Every structure is written in C-alpha cells, then in structure tokens.
Short mmCIF file of C-alpha atoms in Angstrom, two decimals:
data_model
loop_
_atom_site.label_atom_id
_atom_site.label_comp_id
_atom_site.label_asym_id
_atom_site.label_seq_id
_atom_site.Cartn_x
_atom_site.Cartn_y
_atom_site.Cartn_z
CA UNK A 55 0.00 0.00 0.00
CA UNK A 56 1.38 3.39 -1.02
CA UNK A 57 1.02 6.25 1.44
CA UNK A 58 -0.97 8.87 -0.43
CA UNK A 59 -0.60 11.12 2.61
CA UNK A 60 3.00 11.74 1.60
CA UNK A 61 2.02 13.07 -1.83
CA UNK A 62 1.33 16.70 -2.65
CA UNK A 63 -2.35 16.93 -3.58
CA UNK A 64 -4.05 19.86 -5.29
CA UNK A 65 -7.50 20.41 -6.72
CA UNK A 66 -8.85 23.18 -8.93
CA UNK A 67 -12.53 24.05 -8.62
CA UNK A 68 -13.34 25.08 -12.18
CA UNK A 69 -14.73 28.54 -12.81
CA UNK A 70 -13.90 31.75 -14.58
CA UNK A 71 -10.32 32.74 -13.66
CA UNK A 72 -10.34 35.93 -11.64
CA UNK A 73 -14.01 35.53 -10.78
CA UNK A 74 -15.20 32.18 -9.44
CA UNK A 75 -12.25 29.79 -9.65
CA UNK A 76 -10.69 28.39 -6.51
CA UNK A 77 -7.99 25.90 -5.63
CA UNK A 78 -6.60 24.14 -2.60
CA UNK A 79 -3.57 21.99 -1.87
CA UNK A 80 -2.14 19.88 0.92
CA UNK A 81 1.47 18.87 1.35
CA UNK A 82 1.75 16.68 4.41
CA UNK A 83 0.54 18.86 7.27
CA UNK A 84 0.78 22.09 5.27
CA UNK A 85 -2.30 23.45 3.50
CA UNK A 86 -2.63 26.26 0.98
CA UNK A 87 -5.41 27.70 -1.15
CA UNK A 88 -6.39 30.66 -3.24
CA UNK A 89 -8.07 31.97 -6.36
CA UNK A 90 -5.02 32.75 -8.52
CA UNK A 91 -4.58 29.93 -11.03
CA UNK A 92 -0.92 30.69 -11.70
CA UNK A 93 -0.08 30.42 -8.00
CA UNK A 94 -1.62 26.95 -8.02
CA UNK A 95 0.41 25.94 -11.07
CA UNK A 96 3.62 27.14 -9.44
CA UNK A 97 2.82 25.19 -6.27
CA UNK A 98 2.29 21.99 -8.28
CA UNK A 99 5.51 22.60 -10.23
CA UNK A 100 7.49 23.10 -7.03
CA UNK A 101 6.05 19.88 -5.62
CA UNK A 102 6.94 17.94 -8.77
CA UNK A 103 10.55 19.02 -8.50
CA UNK A 104 10.92 17.19 -5.20
CA UNK A 105 8.41 14.36 -5.40
CA UNK A 106 5.18 13.04 -6.92
CA UNK A 107 2.08 15.21 -7.09
CA UNK A 108 -1.63 14.64 -7.60
CA UNK A 109 -3.87 17.16 -9.34
CA UNK A 110 -7.64 17.11 -9.57
CA UNK A 111 -9.90 19.14 -11.82
CA UNK A 112 -13.52 19.75 -10.86
CA UNK A 113 -15.00 19.11 -14.30
CA UNK A 114 -15.85 16.06 -16.43
CA UNK A 115 -12.51 14.75 -17.68
CA UNK A 116 -13.85 11.97 -19.87
CA UNK A 117 -17.04 11.54 -21.91
CA UNK A 118 -18.86 8.33 -22.86
CA UNK A 119 -18.43 6.80 -26.32
CA UNK A 120 -21.61 4.94 -27.25
CA UNK A 121 -23.14 3.08 -30.19
CA UNK A 122 -26.77 4.16 -29.71
CA UNK A 123 -27.40 7.76 -30.82
CA UNK A 124 -30.33 8.00 -28.41
CA UNK A 125 -27.99 7.53 -25.45
CA UNK A 126 -25.16 9.84 -26.51
CA UNK A 127 -26.05 12.46 -23.93
CA UNK A 128 -27.15 10.04 -21.22
CA UNK A 129 -25.45 10.56 -17.86
CA UNK A 130 -22.22 8.73 -17.19
CA UNK A 131 -22.56 5.76 -14.88
CA UNK A 132 -22.38 7.21 -11.38
CA UNK A 133 -23.65 10.68 -12.24
CA UNK A 134 -27.24 9.75 -11.45
CA UNK A 135 -29.17 6.84 -10.03
CA UNK A 136 -30.98 5.68 -6.94
CA UNK A 137 -30.03 7.79 -3.95
CA UNK A 138 -27.81 10.10 -6.01
CA UNK A 139 -28.32 13.76 -6.79
CA UNK A 140 -28.47 13.79 -10.59
CA UNK A 141 -25.59 15.76 -12.09
CA UNK A 142 -25.09 14.52 -15.69
CA UNK A 143 -22.23 15.84 -17.78
CA UNK A 144 -24.72 16.73 -20.53
CA UNK A 145 -26.84 19.07 -18.41
CA UNK A 146 -26.27 22.78 -19.12
CA UNK A 147 -24.06 23.24 -16.06
CA UNK A 148 -22.13 20.04 -16.73
CA UNK A 149 -21.44 20.74 -20.38
CA UNK A 150 -20.38 24.30 -19.63
CA UNK A 151 -17.91 23.26 -16.95
CA UNK A 152 -16.60 20.45 -19.18
CA UNK A 153 -15.59 22.94 -21.86
CA UNK A 154 -14.17 25.44 -19.38
CA UNK A 155 -12.39 22.64 -17.55
CA UNK A 156 -10.76 21.48 -20.78
CA UNK A 157 -9.49 25.00 -21.45
CA UNK A 158 -8.16 25.40 -17.92
CA UNK A 159 -6.59 21.92 -17.85
CA UNK A 160 -4.82 22.67 -21.12
CA UNK A 161 -3.52 25.97 -19.74
CA UNK A 162 -2.35 24.34 -16.52
CA UNK A 163 -0.66 21.42 -18.27
CA UNK A 164 1.03 23.73 -20.77
CA UNK A 165 2.49 25.85 -17.98
CA UNK A 166 3.52 22.82 -15.95
CA UNK A 167 5.24 21.36 -19.00
CA UNK A 168 7.27 24.53 -19.36
CA UNK A 169 8.20 24.58 -15.67
CA UNK A 170 8.83 20.82 -15.43
CA UNK A 171 9.83 19.65 -18.93
CA UNK A 172 10.93 16.20 -17.75
CA UNK A 173 7.78 15.45 -15.76
CA UNK A 174 5.45 12.59 -16.68
CA UNK A 175 1.70 12.24 -16.18
CA UNK A 176 -0.53 9.28 -15.40
CA UNK A 177 -4.17 8.54 -14.65
CA UNK A 178 -3.48 5.08 -13.22
CA UNK A 179 -4.69 5.70 -9.69
CA UNK A 180 -4.28 2.08 -8.62
CA UNK A 181 -0.54 2.45 -9.11
CA UNK A 182 0.13 6.02 -7.99
CA UNK A 183 3.57 7.44 -8.74
CA UNK A 184 6.24 7.60 -6.07
CA UNK A 185 9.09 9.42 -7.79
CA UNK A 186 9.81 13.08 -8.36
CA UNK A 187 8.35 14.60 -11.50
CA UNK A 188 5.34 12.27 -11.65
CA UNK A 189 1.84 13.74 -11.84
CA UNK A 190 -1.36 11.80 -11.13
CA UNK A 191 -4.47 13.41 -12.63
CA UNK A 192 -8.00 12.82 -11.31
CA UNK A 193 -11.50 14.25 -11.53
CA UNK A 194 -13.33 15.89 -8.66
CA UNK A 195 -17.12 15.53 -8.80
CA UNK A 196 -18.57 17.86 -6.20
CA UNK A 197 -22.28 17.65 -5.49
CA UNK A 198 -22.30 18.67 -1.82
CA UNK A 199 -21.11 22.21 -2.43
CA UNK A 200 -20.00 24.41 0.43
CA UNK A 201 -22.43 27.14 1.42
CA UNK A 202 -20.11 30.04 2.30
CA UNK A 203 -20.53 32.28 -0.73
CA UNK A 204 -17.28 34.25 -0.68
CA UNK A 205 -15.02 31.22 -0.29
CA UNK A 206 -17.22 28.51 -1.79
CA UNK A 207 -14.89 27.54 -4.62
CA UNK A 208 -11.87 27.17 -2.35
CA UNK A 209 -13.97 25.19 0.11
CA UNK A 210 -15.19 22.92 -2.68
CA UNK A 211 -11.58 22.20 -3.67
CA UNK A 212 -10.75 21.41 -0.05
CA UNK A 213 -13.77 19.10 0.15
CA UNK A 214 -12.60 17.27 -2.97
CA UNK A 215 -9.13 16.76 -1.53
CA UNK A 216 -10.59 15.27 1.64
CA UNK A 217 -12.64 12.88 -0.45
CA UNK A 218 -9.60 11.98 -2.54
CA UNK A 219 -7.51 11.22 0.54
CA UNK A 220 -10.21 8.94 1.91
CA UNK A 221 -10.69 7.18 -1.44
CA UNK A 222 -6.97 6.70 -1.94
CA UNK A 223 -6.23 5.31 1.51
CA UNK A 224 -5.67 2.03 -0.33
CA UNK A 225 -5.11 2.85 -4.02
CA UNK A 226 -5.26 -0.78 -5.17
CA UNK A 227 -8.84 -1.01 -3.91
CA UNK A 228 -9.97 2.50 -4.80
CA UNK A 229 -13.11 2.52 -6.95
CA UNK A 230 -14.02 5.41 -9.22
CA UNK A 231 -17.37 7.09 -8.58
CA UNK A 232 -17.98 7.33 -12.33
CA UNK A 233 -17.08 4.81 -15.01
CA UNK A 234 -17.93 4.00 -18.62
CA UNK A 235 -17.17 0.93 -20.77
CA UNK A 236 -15.73 3.21 -23.44
CA UNK A 237 -14.78 6.85 -23.27
CA UNK A 238 -13.13 9.87 -24.84
CA UNK A 239 -10.65 11.37 -22.39
CA UNK A 240 -10.62 15.16 -22.53
CA UNK A 241 -7.63 15.64 -20.27
CA UNK A 242 -5.88 13.00 -22.36
CA UNK A 243 -6.38 15.29 -25.35
CA UNK A 244 -4.91 18.13 -23.30
CA UNK A 245 -1.89 15.97 -22.43
CA UNK A 246 -1.33 15.24 -26.12
CA UNK A 247 -1.74 18.88 -27.12
CA UNK A 248 0.69 20.16 -24.49
CA UNK A 249 3.42 17.61 -25.17
CA UNK A 250 3.14 15.40 -22.10
CA UNK A 251 2.63 12.30 -24.24
CA UNK A 252 2.50 11.12 -27.83
CA UNK A 253 0.49 7.99 -27.05
CA UNK A 254 -3.01 8.40 -28.48
CA UNK A 255 -4.19 5.51 -26.30
CA UNK A 256 -4.52 8.09 -23.53
CA UNK A 257 -7.71 9.25 -25.27
CA UNK A 258 -9.42 6.02 -24.22
CA UNK A 259 -8.18 5.98 -20.62
CA UNK A 260 -10.43 6.63 -17.66
CA UNK A 261 -9.28 8.52 -14.61
CA UNK A 262 -10.35 8.28 -11.00
CA UNK A 263 -13.51 10.25 -10.26
CA UNK A 264 -14.08 11.22 -6.64
CA UNK A 265 -17.68 12.19 -5.95
CA UNK A 266 -18.27 14.11 -2.73
#
C-alpha cells in the first residue's frame, strides 16, 4: 500500500479565472489555497521538482463513447441513479464546466510542461507514482457544495481533496465514482496537445472520479 498522505495533492474548482475559480492543496501537514490559477500551477511545479504530485480538476474529464445515438447524452454511470443527486455531464451546467475545464486543464498542463519539462503524467490511480516529476491526474465531482458564498470555490476544492484522501487510503482497492465501458478522455487530449505524451491511447483511458 502506497502512502498517499506523503504526496502533494491539489484540486482546482473550475470557474472563470479571476471571478469564481478556486484551488486548494495539501502537502503533508501544510495546507494552501487561493483563487489565482498561476499560483496553483507554481505550487504543483514546485512539488513535482521534489516528489510526486496529484492534481484534480472539478470538471468532467472523460465523456462516454456509445453506439446508440439515443444515449449519446445520457449521464455517465455514477452521475445519477438511486439515492444520487443527478448531475449529468450533458446538463447545461455540466457541459459548460466540461468545456471550461478542458481549457483550464490545457492551460495548466502547458504551464507545468514549461516549468517541469521532464515530468510525466498518469491517470493510473491504482498504481500512484512515487518518484519526483510524476503527476497523477484525477476528476473531482462535487455535489455537496460548500455554502459560504465568498469562499465557496476554495472550500469545494478542499472538500474534494478530503474525499480523494479517503478514497486513496488504499489505491489498489480505490473505486471510481464514475465509469464507462468506453470513453473519450478530454484531459488525455490536453496531455497530447501540451506535449506530455504522444500515445493516443490516452484518449481512451479513464481517470479516478471522486464524488463528494
């Protein structure tokens, strides 16, 4: 069992930069947060220079690939169902944040690539990285939003990190909140576009989704 508590963990609550975007990070016993996206990127880059890091984005990072046209916009498995608050990716709010999240993820990954040109990225949460320069990417799915208006987006990012830490207490047994038999990975496209990988297979990968 790998100790996820030793890994730098950050999460970006997706919103309009400078308006309603927030982020949070934990590094052992040290916590940080804010609303400046570049400060978050620099914190992740600094962490990568000395060890592995984990970065979550609060937006749909992969979309379902289906054969039936009538189900193309049906919720991903785990986005709705008995006892769950329905939050499908294809709803107006979900589709908006998916597009904005793709733009922000591409920006973040581009800047990280410049700051850490030798770093590598993975979405294999069951085998989290242990070495410096290794980035684990995951999706935060926040349905129990914080209620404090002024700091809600930072608080949501903090909530996601807490959920991630609990889920990853034993990575080998961690189960994603959302899954699909076949998918198109949006953050995989961002990794390709920003030079993190040349392997197009990343477009079919699924990442860990932590619903809180």
